[in-house]
């Protein structure tokens, strides 16, 4: 899954278009109900992810919760969230290492976790 496919999925699934708050190619997807970020797409230096070689890797940061984040970091294609809370967020490389269907499931989960809190009562 690449960034264009992520954007197409977000628009079809949630009606979300990318926002570019830093005036570069890095983008944010915001929850329609509360404007909170549910995904951040970034080009990150490969060295910052502990990857060999130079250049950058495209990643998507998604919220997933501490238990899931901890277990995912042991898998290929998953990294501690770049520039986000590493307990609650995960970075997933968008290089084909992680299957597209799995990324879509994590996008859905992040959207749900960043949505408005339901009031008890």
PDB file of C-alpha atoms in Angstrom:
ATOM      1  CA  UNK A   1       0.000   0.000   0.000  1.00  0.00           C
ATOM      2  CA  UNK A   2       1.381   3.422  -0.893  1.00  0.00           C
ATOM      3  CA  UNK A   3       0.360   6.905   0.202  1.00  0.00           C
ATOM      4  CA  UNK A   4      -2.012   7.453  -2.745  1.00  0.00           C
ATOM      5  CA  UNK A   5      -3.788   4.187  -1.886  1.00  0.00           C
ATOM      6  CA  UNK A   6      -4.003   5.266   1.766  1.00  0.00           C
ATOM      7  CA  UNK A   7      -5.537   8.596   0.720  1.00  0.00           C
ATOM      8  CA  UNK A   8      -8.037   6.872  -1.606  1.00  0.00           C
ATOM      9  CA  UNK A   9      -9.030   4.453   1.168  1.00  0.00           C
ATOM     10  CA  UNK A  10      -9.431   7.252   3.743  1.00  0.00           C
ATOM     11  CA  UNK A  11     -11.609   9.264   1.389  1.00  0.00           C
ATOM     12  CA  UNK A  12     -13.804   6.287   0.461  1.00  0.00           C
ATOM     13  CA  UNK A  13     -14.088   4.929   4.006  1.00  0.00           C
ATOM     14  CA  UNK A  14     -14.292   8.127   6.087  1.00  0.00           C
ATOM     15  CA  UNK A  15     -14.647  11.046   3.668  1.00  0.00           C
ATOM     16  CA  UNK A  16     -11.206  12.277   4.749  1.00  0.00           C
ATOM     17  CA  UNK A  17      -8.811  14.251   2.557  1.00  0.00           C
ATOM     18  CA  UNK A  18      -5.144  14.768   3.466  1.00  0.00           C
ATOM     19  CA  UNK A  19      -4.064  17.926   5.257  1.00  0.00           C
ATOM     20  CA  UNK A  20      -0.529  19.299   4.851  1.00  0.00           C
ATOM     21  CA  UNK A  21       0.176  21.324   8.019  1.00  0.00           C
ATOM     22  CA  UNK A  22       3.958  21.540   7.472  1.00  0.00           C
ATOM     23  CA  UNK A  23       3.884  22.821   3.885  1.00  0.00           C
ATOM     24  CA  UNK A  24       5.740  19.746   2.600  1.00  0.00           C
ATOM     25  CA  UNK A  25       4.785  16.245   1.445  1.00  0.00           C
ATOM     26  CA  UNK A  26       4.100  14.980   4.970  1.00  0.00           C
ATOM     27  CA  UNK A  27       0.353  14.672   5.496  1.00  0.00           C
ATOM     28  CA  UNK A  28      -2.200  14.255   8.265  1.00  0.00           C
ATOM     29  CA  UNK A  29      -5.588  12.556   8.113  1.00  0.00           C
ATOM     30  CA  UNK A  30      -8.031  14.091  10.590  1.00  0.00           C
ATOM     31  CA  UNK A  31     -11.115  12.550  12.154  1.00  0.00           C
ATOM     32  CA  UNK A  32     -14.230  14.182  10.711  1.00  0.00           C
ATOM     33  CA  UNK A  33     -16.039  14.449  14.051  1.00  0.00           C
ATOM     34  CA  UNK A  34     -13.361  16.058  16.216  1.00  0.00           C
ATOM     35  CA  UNK A  35     -10.482  17.035  13.878  1.00  0.00           C
ATOM     36  CA  UNK A  36      -8.018  14.784  15.774  1.00  0.00           C
ATOM     37  CA  UNK A  37      -5.283  13.091  13.803  1.00  0.00           C
ATOM     38  CA  UNK A  38      -5.881   9.418  13.107  1.00  0.00           C
ATOM     39  CA  UNK A  39      -3.029   8.989  10.626  1.00  0.00           C
ATOM     40  CA  UNK A  40       0.188  10.781   9.786  1.00  0.00           C
ATOM     41  CA  UNK A  41       2.116   9.984   6.602  1.00  0.00           C
ATOM     42  CA  UNK A  42       5.791  10.870   6.747  1.00  0.00           C
ATOM     43  CA  UNK A  43       9.031  10.398   4.859  1.00  0.00           C
ATOM     44  CA  UNK A  44      11.494   9.368   7.586  1.00  0.00           C
ATOM     45  CA  UNK A  45      15.225   8.842   7.345  1.00  0.00           C
ATOM     46  CA  UNK A  46      15.918   5.126   7.138  1.00  0.00           C
ATOM     47  CA  UNK A  47      18.549   5.500   9.858  1.00  0.00           C
ATOM     48  CA  UNK A  48      15.889   6.870  12.238  1.00  0.00           C
ATOM     49  CA  UNK A  49      13.941   3.629  11.802  1.00  0.00           C
ATOM     50  CA  UNK A  50      17.032   1.478  12.302  1.00  0.00           C
ATOM     51  CA  UNK A  51      17.080   0.460   8.637  1.00  0.00           C
ATOM     52  CA  UNK A  52      20.213   0.008   6.557  1.00  0.00           C
ATOM     53  CA  UNK A  53      21.024   2.291   3.660  1.00  0.00           C
ATOM     54  CA  UNK A  54      20.480   5.961   3.076  1.00  0.00           C
ATOM     55  CA  UNK A  55      17.483   7.936   1.984  1.00  0.00           C
ATOM     56  CA  UNK A  56      13.999   7.873   3.420  1.00  0.00           C
ATOM     57  CA  UNK A  57      11.194   5.405   4.016  1.00  0.00           C
ATOM     58  CA  UNK A  58       7.524   6.298   3.725  1.00  0.00           C
ATOM     59  CA  UNK A  59       5.587   5.442   6.894  1.00  0.00           C
ATOM     60  CA  UNK A  60       2.114   5.859   8.274  1.00  0.00           C
ATOM     61  CA  UNK A  61       1.676   6.533  11.991  1.00  0.00           C
ATOM     62  CA  UNK A  62      -1.507   5.042  13.440  1.00  0.00           C
ATOM     63  CA  UNK A  63      -2.956   4.896  16.939  1.00  0.00           C
ATOM     64  CA  UNK A  64      -3.367   1.362  18.238  1.00  0.00           C
ATOM     65  CA  UNK A  65      -2.962   1.259  22.042  1.00  0.00           C
ATOM     66  CA  UNK A  66      -0.036   0.142  24.203  1.00  0.00           C
ATOM     67  CA  UNK A  67      -0.460  -3.641  24.211  1.00  0.00           C
ATOM     68  CA  UNK A  68      -0.913  -3.896  20.452  1.00  0.00           C
ATOM     69  CA  UNK A  69       1.868  -1.369  19.769  1.00  0.00           C
ATOM     70  CA  UNK A  70       4.290  -3.406  21.866  1.00  0.00           C
ATOM     71  CA  UNK A  71       3.546  -6.649  20.071  1.00  0.00           C
ATOM     72  CA  UNK A  72       3.583  -5.097  16.582  1.00  0.00           C
ATOM     73  CA  UNK A  73       7.045  -3.599  17.046  1.00  0.00           C
ATOM     74  CA  UNK A  74       8.459  -7.138  16.951  1.00  0.00           C
ATOM     75  CA  UNK A  75       7.196  -7.639  13.376  1.00  0.00           C
ATOM     76  CA  UNK A  76       8.884  -6.704  10.113  1.00  0.00           C
ATOM     77  CA  UNK A  77       7.533  -3.430   8.696  1.00  0.00           C
ATOM     78  CA  UNK A  78       6.446  -2.037  12.082  1.00  0.00           C
ATOM     79  CA  UNK A  79       8.440   0.484  14.124  1.00  0.00           C
ATOM     80  CA  UNK A  80       8.015   2.593  17.256  1.00  0.00           C
ATOM     81  CA  UNK A  81       5.993   5.620  16.184  1.00  0.00           C
ATOM     82  CA  UNK A  82       8.167   8.333  14.696  1.00  0.00           C
ATOM     83  CA  UNK A  83       7.585  11.659  16.471  1.00  0.00           C
ATOM     84  CA  UNK A  84       4.476  10.362  18.288  1.00  0.00           C
ATOM     85  CA  UNK A  85       3.697   8.706  21.625  1.00  0.00           C
ATOM     86  CA  UNK A  86       5.413   5.344  21.227  1.00  0.00           C
ATOM     87  CA  UNK A  87       3.091   3.679  23.749  1.00  0.00           C
ATOM     88  CA  UNK A  88      -0.085   4.530  21.847  1.00  0.00           C
ATOM     89  CA  UNK A  89       1.083   4.833  18.219  1.00  0.00           C
ATOM     90  CA  UNK A  90       2.956   2.680  15.703  1.00  0.00           C
ATOM     91  CA  UNK A  91       4.753   3.473  12.434  1.00  0.00           C
ATOM     92  CA  UNK A  92       4.112   1.105   9.531  1.00  0.00           C
ATOM     93  CA  UNK A  93       6.366   1.187   6.468  1.00  0.00           C
ATOM     94  CA  UNK A  94       4.509   1.720   3.209  1.00  0.00           C
ATOM     95  CA  UNK A  95       6.891  -0.368   1.132  1.00  0.00           C
ATOM     96  CA  UNK A  96       4.860  -3.544   0.654  1.00  0.00           C
ATOM     97  CA  UNK A  97       6.278  -5.294   3.733  1.00  0.00           C
ATOM     98  CA  UNK A  98       2.894  -5.148   5.492  1.00  0.00           C
ATOM     99  CA  UNK A  99      -0.103  -6.336   3.432  1.00  0.00           C
ATOM    100  CA  UNK A 100      -2.554  -3.630   2.330  1.00  0.00           C
ATOM    101  CA  UNK A 101      -5.524  -5.339   4.006  1.00  0.00           C
ATOM    102  CA  UNK A 102      -3.708  -5.317   7.333  1.00  0.00           C
ATOM    103  CA  UNK A 103      -2.854  -1.617   6.964  1.00  0.00           C
ATOM    104  CA  UNK A 104      -6.517  -0.860   6.197  1.00  0.00           C
ATOM    105  CA  UNK A 105      -7.526  -2.665   9.407  1.00  0.00           C
ATOM    106  CA  UNK A 106      -5.064  -0.551  11.413  1.00  0.00           C
ATOM    107  CA  UNK A 107      -6.363   2.635   9.744  1.00  0.00           C
ATOM    108  CA  UNK A 108      -9.905   1.634  10.767  1.00  0.00           C
ATOM    109  CA  UNK A 109      -8.763   0.952  14.339  1.00  0.00           C
ATOM    110  CA  UNK A 110      -6.923   4.276  14.570  1.00  0.00           C
ATOM    111  CA  UNK A 111      -9.997   6.112  13.272  1.00  0.00           C
ATOM    112  CA  UNK A 112     -12.121   4.427  15.930  1.00  0.00           C
ATOM    113  CA  UNK A 113      -9.621   5.100  18.742  1.00  0.00           C
ATOM    114  CA  UNK A 114      -9.312   8.797  17.895  1.00  0.00           C
ATOM    115  CA  UNK A 115     -13.054   9.387  17.571  1.00  0.00           C
ATOM    116  CA  UNK A 116     -15.181  11.235  20.097  1.00  0.00           C
ATOM    117  CA  UNK A 117     -15.496   9.431  23.407  1.00  0.00           C
ATOM    118  CA  UNK A 118     -18.906   7.907  24.025  1.00  0.00           C
ATOM    119  CA  UNK A 119     -20.601   9.179  27.169  1.00  0.00           C
ATOM    120  CA  UNK A 120     -21.780   6.642  29.670  1.00  0.00           C
ATOM    121  CA  UNK A 121     -25.265   7.018  30.904  1.00  0.00           C
TER     122      UNK A 121
END
